[in-house]
Each structure stands twice: as structure tokens, then as C-alpha cells.
XYZ file of C-alpha atoms in Angstrom:
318
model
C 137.933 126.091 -141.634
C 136.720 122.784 -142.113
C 134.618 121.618 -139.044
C 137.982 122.209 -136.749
C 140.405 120.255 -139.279
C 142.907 120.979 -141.478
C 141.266 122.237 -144.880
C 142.970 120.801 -148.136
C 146.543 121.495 -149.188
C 146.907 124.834 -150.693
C 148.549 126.136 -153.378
C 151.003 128.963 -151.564
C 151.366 130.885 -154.785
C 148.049 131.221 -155.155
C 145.792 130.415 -151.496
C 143.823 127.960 -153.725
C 142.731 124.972 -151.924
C 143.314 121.853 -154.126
C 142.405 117.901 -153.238
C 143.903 114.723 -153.246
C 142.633 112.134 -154.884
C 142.099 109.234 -152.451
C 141.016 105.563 -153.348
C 140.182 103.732 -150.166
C 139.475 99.772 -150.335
C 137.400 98.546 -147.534
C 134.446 100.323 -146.256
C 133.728 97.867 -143.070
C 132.896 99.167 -139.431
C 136.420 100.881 -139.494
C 137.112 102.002 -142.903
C 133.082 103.201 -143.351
C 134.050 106.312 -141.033
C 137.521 106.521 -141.986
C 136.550 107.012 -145.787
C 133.914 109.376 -144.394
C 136.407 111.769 -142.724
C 138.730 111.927 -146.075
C 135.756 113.302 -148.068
C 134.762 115.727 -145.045
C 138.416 116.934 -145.217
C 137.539 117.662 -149.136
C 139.436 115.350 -150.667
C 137.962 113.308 -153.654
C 137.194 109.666 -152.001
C 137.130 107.006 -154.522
C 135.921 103.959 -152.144
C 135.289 100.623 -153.044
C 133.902 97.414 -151.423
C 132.522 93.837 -151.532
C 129.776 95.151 -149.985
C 126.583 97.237 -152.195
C 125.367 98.122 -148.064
C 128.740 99.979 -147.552
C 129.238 101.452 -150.675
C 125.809 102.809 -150.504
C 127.004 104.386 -147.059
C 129.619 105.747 -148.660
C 128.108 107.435 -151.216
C 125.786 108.963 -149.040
C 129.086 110.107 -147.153
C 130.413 112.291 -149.702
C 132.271 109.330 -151.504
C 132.421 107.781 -155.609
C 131.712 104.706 -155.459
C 133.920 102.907 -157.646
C 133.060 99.726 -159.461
C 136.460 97.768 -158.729
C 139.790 98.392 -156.956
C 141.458 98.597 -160.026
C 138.642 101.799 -161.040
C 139.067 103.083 -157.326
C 143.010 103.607 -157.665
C 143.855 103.985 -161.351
C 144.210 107.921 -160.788
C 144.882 108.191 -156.786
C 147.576 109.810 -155.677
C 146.500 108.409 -152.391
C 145.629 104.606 -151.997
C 144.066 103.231 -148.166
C 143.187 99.782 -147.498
C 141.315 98.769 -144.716
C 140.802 95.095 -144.913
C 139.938 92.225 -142.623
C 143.755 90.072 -142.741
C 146.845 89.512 -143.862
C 145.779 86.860 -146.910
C 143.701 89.394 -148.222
C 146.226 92.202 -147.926
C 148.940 90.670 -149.982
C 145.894 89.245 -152.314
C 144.730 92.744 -152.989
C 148.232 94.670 -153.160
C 150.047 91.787 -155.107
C 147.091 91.729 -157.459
C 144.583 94.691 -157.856
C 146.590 97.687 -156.956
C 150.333 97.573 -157.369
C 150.784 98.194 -161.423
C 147.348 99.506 -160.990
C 147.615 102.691 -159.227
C 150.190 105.583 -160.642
C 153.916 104.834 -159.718
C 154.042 107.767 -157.754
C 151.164 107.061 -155.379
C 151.407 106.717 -151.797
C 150.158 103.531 -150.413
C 148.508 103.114 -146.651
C 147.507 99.930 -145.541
C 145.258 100.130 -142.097
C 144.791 96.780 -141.507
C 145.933 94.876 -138.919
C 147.879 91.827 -139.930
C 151.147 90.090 -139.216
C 154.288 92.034 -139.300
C 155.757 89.262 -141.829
C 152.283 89.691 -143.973
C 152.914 93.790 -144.159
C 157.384 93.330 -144.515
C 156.282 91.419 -147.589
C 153.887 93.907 -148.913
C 155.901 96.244 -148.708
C 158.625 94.879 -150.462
C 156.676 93.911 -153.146
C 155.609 98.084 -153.191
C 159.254 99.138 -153.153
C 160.417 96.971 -155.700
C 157.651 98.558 -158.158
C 158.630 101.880 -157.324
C 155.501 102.794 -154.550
C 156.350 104.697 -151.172
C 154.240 102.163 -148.670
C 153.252 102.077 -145.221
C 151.752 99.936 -143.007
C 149.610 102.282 -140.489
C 146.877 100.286 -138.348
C 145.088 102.138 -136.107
C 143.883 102.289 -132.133
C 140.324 103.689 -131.294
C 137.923 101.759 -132.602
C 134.748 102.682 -134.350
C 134.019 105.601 -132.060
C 137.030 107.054 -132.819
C 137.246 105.815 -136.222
C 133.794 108.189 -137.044
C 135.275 110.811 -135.073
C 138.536 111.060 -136.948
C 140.134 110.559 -133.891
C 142.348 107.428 -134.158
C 145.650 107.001 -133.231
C 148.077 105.474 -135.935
C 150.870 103.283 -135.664
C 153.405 103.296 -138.816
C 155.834 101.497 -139.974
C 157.483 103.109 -142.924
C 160.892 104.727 -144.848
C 161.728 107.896 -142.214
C 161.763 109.809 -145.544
C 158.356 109.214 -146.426
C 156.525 109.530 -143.028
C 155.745 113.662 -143.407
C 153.972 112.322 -146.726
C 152.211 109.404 -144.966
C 151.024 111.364 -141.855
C 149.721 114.200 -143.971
C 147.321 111.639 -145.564
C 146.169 110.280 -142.416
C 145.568 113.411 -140.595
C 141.777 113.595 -141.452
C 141.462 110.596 -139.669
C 143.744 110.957 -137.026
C 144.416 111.634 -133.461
C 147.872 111.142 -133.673
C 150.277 109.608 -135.553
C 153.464 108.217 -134.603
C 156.359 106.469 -136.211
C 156.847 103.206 -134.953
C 159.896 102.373 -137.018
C 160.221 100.739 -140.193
C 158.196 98.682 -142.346
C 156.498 96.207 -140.045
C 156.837 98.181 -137.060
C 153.343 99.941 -137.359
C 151.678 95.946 -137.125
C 154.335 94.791 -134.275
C 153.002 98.312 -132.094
C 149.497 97.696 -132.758
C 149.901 93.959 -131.913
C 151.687 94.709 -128.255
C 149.630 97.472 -127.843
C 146.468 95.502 -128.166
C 147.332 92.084 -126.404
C 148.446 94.574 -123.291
C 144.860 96.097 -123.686
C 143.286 92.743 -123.828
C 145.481 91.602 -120.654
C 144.261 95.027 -118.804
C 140.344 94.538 -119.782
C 140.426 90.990 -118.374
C 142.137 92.935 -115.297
C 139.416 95.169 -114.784
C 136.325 92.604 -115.208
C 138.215 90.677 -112.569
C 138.617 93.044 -110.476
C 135.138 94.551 -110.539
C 133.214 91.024 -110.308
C 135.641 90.452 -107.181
C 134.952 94.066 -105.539
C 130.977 93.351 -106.591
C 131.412 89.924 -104.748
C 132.930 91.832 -101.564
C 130.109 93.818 -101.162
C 131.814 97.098 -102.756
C 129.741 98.905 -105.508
C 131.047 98.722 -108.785
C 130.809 102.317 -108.948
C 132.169 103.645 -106.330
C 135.188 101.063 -107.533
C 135.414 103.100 -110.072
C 135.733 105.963 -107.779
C 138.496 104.395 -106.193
C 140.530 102.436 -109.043
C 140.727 105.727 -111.063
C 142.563 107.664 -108.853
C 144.681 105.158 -107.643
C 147.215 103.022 -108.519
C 144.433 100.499 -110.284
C 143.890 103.370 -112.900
C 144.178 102.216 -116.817
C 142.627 103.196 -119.975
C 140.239 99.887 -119.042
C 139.008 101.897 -116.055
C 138.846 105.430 -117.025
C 137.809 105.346 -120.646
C 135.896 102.372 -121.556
C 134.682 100.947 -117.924
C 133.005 97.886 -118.135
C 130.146 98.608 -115.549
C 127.437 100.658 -116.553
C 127.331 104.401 -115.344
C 130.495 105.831 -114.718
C 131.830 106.209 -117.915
C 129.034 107.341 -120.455
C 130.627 106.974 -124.179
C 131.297 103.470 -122.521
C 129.583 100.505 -124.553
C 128.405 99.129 -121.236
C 125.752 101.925 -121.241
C 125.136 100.435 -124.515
C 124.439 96.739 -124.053
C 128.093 96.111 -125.085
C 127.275 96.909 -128.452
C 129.396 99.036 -130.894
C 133.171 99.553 -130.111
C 135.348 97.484 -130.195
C 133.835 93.481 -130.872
C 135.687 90.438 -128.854
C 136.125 88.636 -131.828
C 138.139 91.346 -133.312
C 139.866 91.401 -130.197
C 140.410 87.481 -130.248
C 142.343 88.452 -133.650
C 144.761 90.571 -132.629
C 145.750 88.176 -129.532
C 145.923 85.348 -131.432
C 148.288 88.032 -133.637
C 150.484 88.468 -130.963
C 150.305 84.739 -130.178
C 151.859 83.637 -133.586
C 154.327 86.945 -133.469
C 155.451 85.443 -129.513
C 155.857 81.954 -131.194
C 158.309 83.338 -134.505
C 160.052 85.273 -132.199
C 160.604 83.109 -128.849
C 159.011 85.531 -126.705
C 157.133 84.736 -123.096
C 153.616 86.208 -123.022
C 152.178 83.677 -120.515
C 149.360 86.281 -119.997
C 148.628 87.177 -123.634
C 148.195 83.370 -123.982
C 145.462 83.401 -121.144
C 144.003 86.496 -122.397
C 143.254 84.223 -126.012
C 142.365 81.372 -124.618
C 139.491 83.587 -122.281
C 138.299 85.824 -124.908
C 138.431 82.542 -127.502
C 135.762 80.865 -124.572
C 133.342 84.110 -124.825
C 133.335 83.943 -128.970
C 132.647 80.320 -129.060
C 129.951 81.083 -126.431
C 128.629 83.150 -128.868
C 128.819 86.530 -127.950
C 132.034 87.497 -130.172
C 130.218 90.639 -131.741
C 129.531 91.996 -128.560
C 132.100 94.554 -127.410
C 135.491 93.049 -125.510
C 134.574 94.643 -122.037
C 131.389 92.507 -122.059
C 133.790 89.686 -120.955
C 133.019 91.027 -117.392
C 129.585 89.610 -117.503
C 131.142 85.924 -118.450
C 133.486 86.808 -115.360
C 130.062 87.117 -113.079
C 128.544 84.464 -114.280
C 125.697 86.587 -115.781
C 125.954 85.524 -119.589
C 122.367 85.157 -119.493
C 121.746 88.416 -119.586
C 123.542 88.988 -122.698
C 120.885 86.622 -123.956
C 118.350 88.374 -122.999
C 119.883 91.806 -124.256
């Protein structure tokens, strides 16, 4: 047993437990606790960063700090990447890793980027031999400590037992999207309809505050009946009825509006290549673009219901 996980691949001749050797590039808010769980699991985490601060934090996680990418995979067998877009993606694939790492490695990339950004990667993987995937995550940081995230991937249908094997120290659940790209283009609907659905909710609850109905006895209401989303009953933006909720926190911690902004204007660009209508995905940027600019980008997304009541102040004063 392994704190209720999977322990390490065993050898069935023998019951011996053996590890994998993991690099994992990119040790920010997400890939900090992601990196964490591998080397709880027992594997041997070779992590690296830009950032001494997260390397340190590594480290202290049960990590080896590694002095360069090209250090962090040269033996993996295993190679994750966590990073912050799609330019540095294809910088750090094209250039640090692929030739780098063995030829029989498996290589995850977590990030979320464009689908065209992780099609290319990919290709440039497969055409030096590597089994890639692209495999961004839903959760957030909670979830991301936890090892409770849910993974999107996009990969060859041969190689997905491989790729979700890696990921299950990490993972919630992982499901095949498709093929390569179709890990990004499920993360990027699957976010702009979460966006859409948190703007929903603020609405709603500044309207039902306005009315004269408590906000938590809405919730009372909207969550067992036909108002009821993951917006409501998992991450409600009032306060009180939802504990694990970062409105109990000041907003802080899950899942920032800037990272949010991303991802919509993600799906903005993907609408635009592709000629689809998402009228309310464009609203959805332009509001949470207005509450970064105002300043408050790092605080979580669901703090857009205090722009909604007209109470940024106190976000100013928190």
C-alpha cells in the first residue's frame, strides 16, 4: 500500500517493486504537486525548473533536482512537462528534450496550449521515434496536490495503456480524447464552458442577493434544481456553503482568472481557425479580460462575482 495508490510496477516473476524513472519539467503551481505525487508513488522524480524556489520545493518533496532539462531526461523512461504555453512547449521539446531523452521514452506534455502547438509537437516526437501525448489536466491546484486531476489525452490508441499508467499517480481519471491534439481541443471546450457557467452563477447570485434572497439558501435551491452545475455545487462563489471553496478563502488558491483568461482566449483563436460560433465564450473573455486588467487576475475565477456586485473594493481590502 502506498497511502491508498497504486504502489510501483512489479516484477510478476519475482513481487519486487521496481520504479520508473520520471523527469518532469516545470515545477509551477500545477506541476509543484504533480511532481510531488510521482515521487510519493515511488518513482524516481528527476524535476527541473527556472525557478531555485520550486526546485527547492521539490526537493523537499521527495524529488532530484536536476541542473538542466537535458540532466533531468537523459535517463527517463518517463518525460512530463508542465509549462506555461505553447511557444515554450515546442521551444523545450524541439530543443532540450527530443534527441535528449532515450528513444524509447514516453513523452507527456500537461500543458495547456493550442491544439496546432501540441499536432506539431507531436509530430516532431514521432518522426524521432518517441511515443507522445498531449494530456492537460482539469482540477486545479487542489486537485493537482491531491493527485486527483482529471486528464484529457490526445494520443496513438496503441500507446494510451502506457500513457495512463504514467499519469495515474496524479490522476483522477483519465480519458482518451482522441488523437494527437484532441487532449488540448477537450480541455479548451471544457474550460471556456466552465468559464461561461462561473459567469452564470455570479450572475445569478448577485441578482438573487439583489431580490432579497440569501445567497445561501440560493444555494439551497440552485443545487437541487435545474440551476445545478459544477459552478454551484463544487466551487460556489459565495462564502459558506461549499467549504473547500476559495470563497472561504478570500478567492485565493485554485484556480487564478488570469489562467482562466488563457484558456478562453484559447478557445477564442481555436473558434476563429475553425469557423465556429461561441458568441458566449467571446463574452466570457472579454469579462474575465476586464477583472485582470482591473487587477485582480491572480485571484481565483469565481471572484468575478464580486466585480458582478459591484464590491471590488473589497478585494482591495482583502
Amino acid at each position: 500500500m502506498n497511502n491508498g495508490r497504486r504502489c510501483p510496477d512489479s516484477d510478476a516473476d519475482t513481487g519486487r517493486e521496481t520504479m520508473t524513472k520520471i523527469a518532469f519539467i516545470g515545477l509551477g503551481n500545477m506541476g509543484g504537486g504533480m511532481a510531488a505525487n510521482q515521487a510519493k508513488a515511488g518513482h524516481a522524480v528527476a524535476a527541473f525548473d527556472l525557478s531555485a524556489a520550486a526546485l527547492e520545493r521539490a526537493s523537499a518533496a521527495g524529488c532530484a533536482p536536476a541542473a538542466s532539462v537535458a540532466e533531468a531526461v537523459r535517463d527517463a523512461e518517463v518525460v512530463i512537462t508542465m509549462l506555461p504555453a505553447g511557444p515554450h512547449v515546442h521551444k523545450v521539446y524541439a530543443e532540450q528534450i527530443i534527441g535528449a531523452a532515450p528513444s524509447n521514452a514516453l513523452l507527456l506534455d500537461c500543458s495547456t496550449i493550442d491544439v496546432e502547438t501540441a499536432r506539431k509537437v507531436a509530430g516532431l516526437a514521432r518522426d524521432a521515434g518517441y511515443a507522445f501525448a498531449d494530456a492537460p489536466v482539469s482540477g486545479g491546484t487542489a486537485a493537482a496536490d491531491a493527485g486527483t486531476l482529471a486528464f484529457m489525452v490526445g494520443c496513438d490508441e496503441g500507446d494510451f495503456a502506457r500513457v495512463e499508467a504514467a499519469l495515474e499517480p496524479m490522476s483522477r481519471i483519465t480519458i482518451r480524447a482522441g488523437d494527437h491534439g484532441a487532449g488540448q481541443a477537450a480541455k479548451i471546450c471544457n474550460n471556456m464552458l466552465l468559464g461561461v457557467s462561473m459567469l452564470g452563477t455570479c450572475e445569478a447570485i448577485a441578482l438573487a442577493e439583489k431580490l432579497g434572497l440569501e445567497p445561501e439558501r440560493f444555494f439551497e435551491i440552485a443545487s437541487k434544481s435545474s440551476g445545478q452545475c459544477w459552478s454551484v455545487t463544487s466551487y460556489y462563489p459565495w462564502p459558506g456553503p461549499v467549504p473547500t471553496a476559495p470563497s472561504n478563502r478570500d478567492y485565493q488558491g485554485g484556480f487564478a482568472a488570469a489562467m482562466m483568461l488563457k484558456d478562453l482566449k484559447l478557445a477564442q483563436e481555436a473558434a476563429a481557425k475553425s469557423g465556429a460560433s461561441t458568441p458566449l465564450g467571446a463574452q466570457a473573455e472579454a469579462m474575465y479580460a476586464l477583472f485582470d486588467g482591473l487587477g485582480h487576475g491572480g485571484r481565483d475565477f469565481s471572484a468575478m462575482l464580486q466585480m458582478l456586485r459591484g464590491r471590488l473594493a473589497d478585494l482591495d481590502a482583502g
